[in-house]
mmCIF file of C-alpha atoms in Angstrom:
data_model
loop_
_atom_site.group_PDB
_atom_site.id
_atom_site.type_symbol
_atom_site.label_atom_id
_atom_site.label_comp_id
_atom_site.label_asym_id
_atom_site.label_seq_id
_atom_site.Cartn_x
_atom_site.Cartn_y
_atom_site.Cartn_z
ATOM 1 C CA MET A 15 -142.249 74.146 77.179
ATOM 2 C CA PHE A 16 -143.524 76.894 79.532
ATOM 3 C CA GLY A 17 -146.845 77.117 77.670
ATOM 4 C CA GLU A 18 -147.225 73.344 77.957
ATOM 5 C CA ILE A 19 -146.775 73.555 81.749
ATOM 6 C CA ILE A 20 -149.499 76.204 81.976
ATOM 7 C CA VAL A 21 -151.868 74.084 79.879
ATOM 8 C CA ASN A 22 -151.185 71.045 82.090
ATOM 9 C CA GLU A 23 -151.896 73.048 85.259
ATOM 10 C CA ARG A 24 -155.121 74.369 83.758
ATOM 11 C CA LEU A 25 -156.190 70.834 82.796
ATOM 12 C CA LYS A 26 -155.460 69.717 86.371
ATOM 13 C CA ASP A 27 -157.507 72.619 87.787
ATOM 14 C CA VAL A 28 -160.485 71.851 85.530
ATOM 15 C CA GLY A 29 -160.156 68.140 86.280
ATOM 16 C CA LYS A 30 -160.230 68.834 90.023
ATOM 17 C CA ARG A 31 -163.414 70.874 89.640
ATOM 18 C CA ILE A 32 -164.999 68.093 87.564
ATOM 19 C CA GLN A 33 -164.080 65.554 90.237
ATOM 20 C CA GLN A 34 -165.252 67.831 93.051
ATOM 21 C CA THR A 35 -168.614 68.417 91.380
ATOM 22 C CA ARG A 36 -169.050 64.726 90.577
ATOM 23 C CA LYS A 37 -168.395 63.769 94.208
ATOM 24 C CA GLU A 38 -170.655 66.530 95.581
ATOM 25 C CA LYS A 39 -173.459 65.172 93.420
ATOM 26 C CA GLY A 40 -172.802 61.610 94.578
ATOM 27 C CA ILE A 41 -171.980 60.311 91.109
ATOM 28 C CA SER A 42 -169.372 57.591 90.779
ATOM 29 C CA GLN A 43 -166.630 57.905 88.225
ATOM 30 C CA SER A 44 -167.922 54.879 86.338
ATOM 31 C CA SER A 45 -171.473 56.274 86.285
ATOM 32 C CA LEU A 46 -170.339 59.632 84.913
ATOM 33 C CA ALA A 47 -168.153 57.908 82.327
ATOM 34 C CA GLU A 48 -171.147 55.855 81.214
ATOM 35 C CA MET A 49 -173.382 58.953 81.110
ATOM 36 C CA ILE A 50 -170.997 60.718 78.732
ATOM 37 C CA ASN A 51 -170.037 57.603 76.783
ATOM 38 C CA ILE A 52 -166.322 57.433 77.597
ATOM 39 C CA SER A 53 -164.260 54.871 79.477
ATOM 40 C CA THR A 54 -163.728 55.158 83.222
ATOM 41 C CA PRO A 55 -159.922 55.278 82.816
ATOM 42 C CA TYR A 56 -160.285 58.156 80.343
ATOM 43 C CA LEU A 57 -162.494 60.065 82.800
ATOM 44 C CA SER A 58 -159.900 59.396 85.501
ATOM 45 C CA ASP A 59 -157.230 60.886 83.231
ATOM 46 C CA ILE A 60 -159.459 63.937 82.632
ATOM 47 C CA GLU A 61 -160.012 64.423 86.364
ATOM 48 C CA ASN A 62 -156.278 64.117 86.998
ATOM 49 C CA GLY A 63 -155.371 66.549 84.221
ATOM 50 C CA LYS A 64 -153.422 63.942 82.276
ATOM 51 C CA VAL A 65 -155.186 64.316 78.911
ATOM 52 C CA SER A 66 -156.674 66.965 76.696
ATOM 53 C CA TYR A 67 -160.259 66.408 75.577
ATOM 54 C CA SER A 68 -162.712 67.827 73.115
ATOM 55 C CA VAL A 69 -165.214 70.595 73.642
ATOM 56 C CA THR A 70 -167.889 67.967 72.987
ATOM 57 C CA ILE A 71 -166.732 65.931 75.975
ATOM 58 C CA LEU A 72 -166.617 69.084 78.115
ATOM 59 C CA MET A 73 -170.189 69.883 77.050
ATOM 60 C CA ASP A 74 -171.265 66.325 77.883
ATOM 61 C CA ILE A 75 -169.651 66.621 81.322
ATOM 62 C CA THR A 76 -171.378 69.938 82.051
ATOM 63 C CA GLU A 77 -174.740 68.522 80.999
ATOM 64 C CA ALA A 78 -174.313 65.311 82.998
ATOM 65 C CA LEU A 79 -173.184 67.190 86.118
ATOM 66 C CA GLN A 80 -175.627 70.064 85.575
ATOM 67 C CA VAL A 81 -172.902 72.642 86.089
ATOM 68 C CA SER A 82 -171.810 75.528 83.892
ATOM 69 C CA ALA A 83 -168.720 75.235 81.738
ATOM 70 C CA ASP A 84 -167.881 78.711 82.970
ATOM 71 C CA TRP A 85 -167.500 77.429 86.531
ATOM 72 C CA LEU A 86 -165.437 74.433 85.436
ATOM 73 C CA LEU A 87 -163.111 76.516 83.284
ATOM 74 C CA ARG A 88 -162.526 79.477 85.572
ATOM 75 C CA SER A 89 -159.935 78.996 88.226
ATOM 76 C CA ASP A 90 -160.282 80.547 91.653
ATOM 77 C CA THR A 91 -158.032 83.529 91.000
ATOM 78 C CA PRO A 92 -158.279 87.179 91.937
ATOM 79 C CA THR A 93 -159.053 87.930 88.275
ATOM 80 C CA THR A 94 -162.044 85.585 88.402
ATOM 81 C CA SER A 95 -163.186 87.134 91.671
ATOM 82 C CA SER A 96 -162.953 90.558 90.048
ATOM 83 C CA ILE A 97 -165.078 89.364 87.140
ATOM 84 C CA GLN A 98 -167.689 87.945 89.517
ATOM 85 C CA ILE A 99 -167.765 91.131 91.587
ATOM 86 C CA GLN A 100 -168.215 93.158 88.393
ATOM 87 C CA GLU A 101 -171.046 90.846 87.288
ATOM 88 C CA ALA A 102 -172.788 91.323 90.657
ATOM 89 C CA HIS A 103 -172.324 95.079 90.370
ATOM 90 C CA ASN A 104 -173.831 95.046 86.868
ATOM 91 C CA ILE A 105 -176.859 93.120 88.114
ATOM 92 C CA LEU A 106 -177.462 95.560 90.972
ATOM 93 C CA SER A 107 -176.556 98.774 89.133
ATOM 94 C CA ASP A 108 -179.990 99.450 87.644
ATOM 95 C CA CYS A 109 -182.045 98.203 90.605
ATOM 96 C CA SER A 110 -184.132 100.351 92.854
ATOM 97 C CA PRO A 111 -183.036 100.398 96.506
ATOM 98 C CA THR A 112 -185.821 97.943 97.353
ATOM 99 C CA GLU A 113 -184.847 95.592 94.527
ATOM 100 C CA ALA A 114 -181.170 95.735 95.502
ATOM 101 C CA GLU A 115 -181.998 95.013 99.148
ATOM 102 C CA SER A 116 -184.196 92.058 98.160
ATOM 103 C CA LEU A 117 -181.533 90.628 95.861
ATOM 104 C CA LEU A 118 -178.836 91.009 98.515
ATOM 105 C CA HIS A 119 -181.053 89.254 101.034
ATOM 106 C CA LEU A 120 -181.614 86.382 98.586
ATOM 107 C CA LEU A 121 -177.889 86.190 97.932
ATOM 108 C CA MET A 122 -177.081 86.013 101.651
ATOM 109 C CA GLU A 123 -179.683 83.295 102.227
ATOM 110 C CA SER A 124 -178.419 81.337 99.220
ATOM 111 C CA LYS A 125 -174.880 81.545 100.569
ATOM 112 C CA LYS A 126 -176.042 80.193 103.945
ATOM 113 C CA MET A 127 -177.840 77.294 102.268
ATOM 114 C CA LEU A 128 -174.839 76.438 100.078
ATOM 115 C CA ARG A 129 -172.527 76.360 103.065
ATOM 116 C CA LYS A 130 -175.002 74.362 105.121
ATOM 117 C CA ASN A 131 -175.380 71.799 102.307
ATOM 118 C CA LYS A 132 -171.606 71.661 101.823
ATOM 119 C CA LYS A 133 -171.170 70.655 105.488
ATOM 120 C CA ASN A 134 -173.706 67.845 105.134
#
């Protein structure tokens, strides 16, 4: 019972990220459903965390939305943030000071652009 509740919450979280990404990209639910060859009601159930679905459908969704499965599957938890911070550290760890400074500058500019685009 408890494990089932956790699975349902995870499906809801992934579904919300699918829906969020779809809306950000200006794709209607019916268009995405058609792109991945499923019914619109089934996609609605996926986005609302009401059904389990195959890895194949998840792959089709990631390809249609041009988003990584990693982003869809990871929830916004401190553990995920720790993983991302570690990944950034690993990228910068073998850089020269000039390379690290350049990469940090690119990261800051990318962050500004993402937030600017999110507002629009």
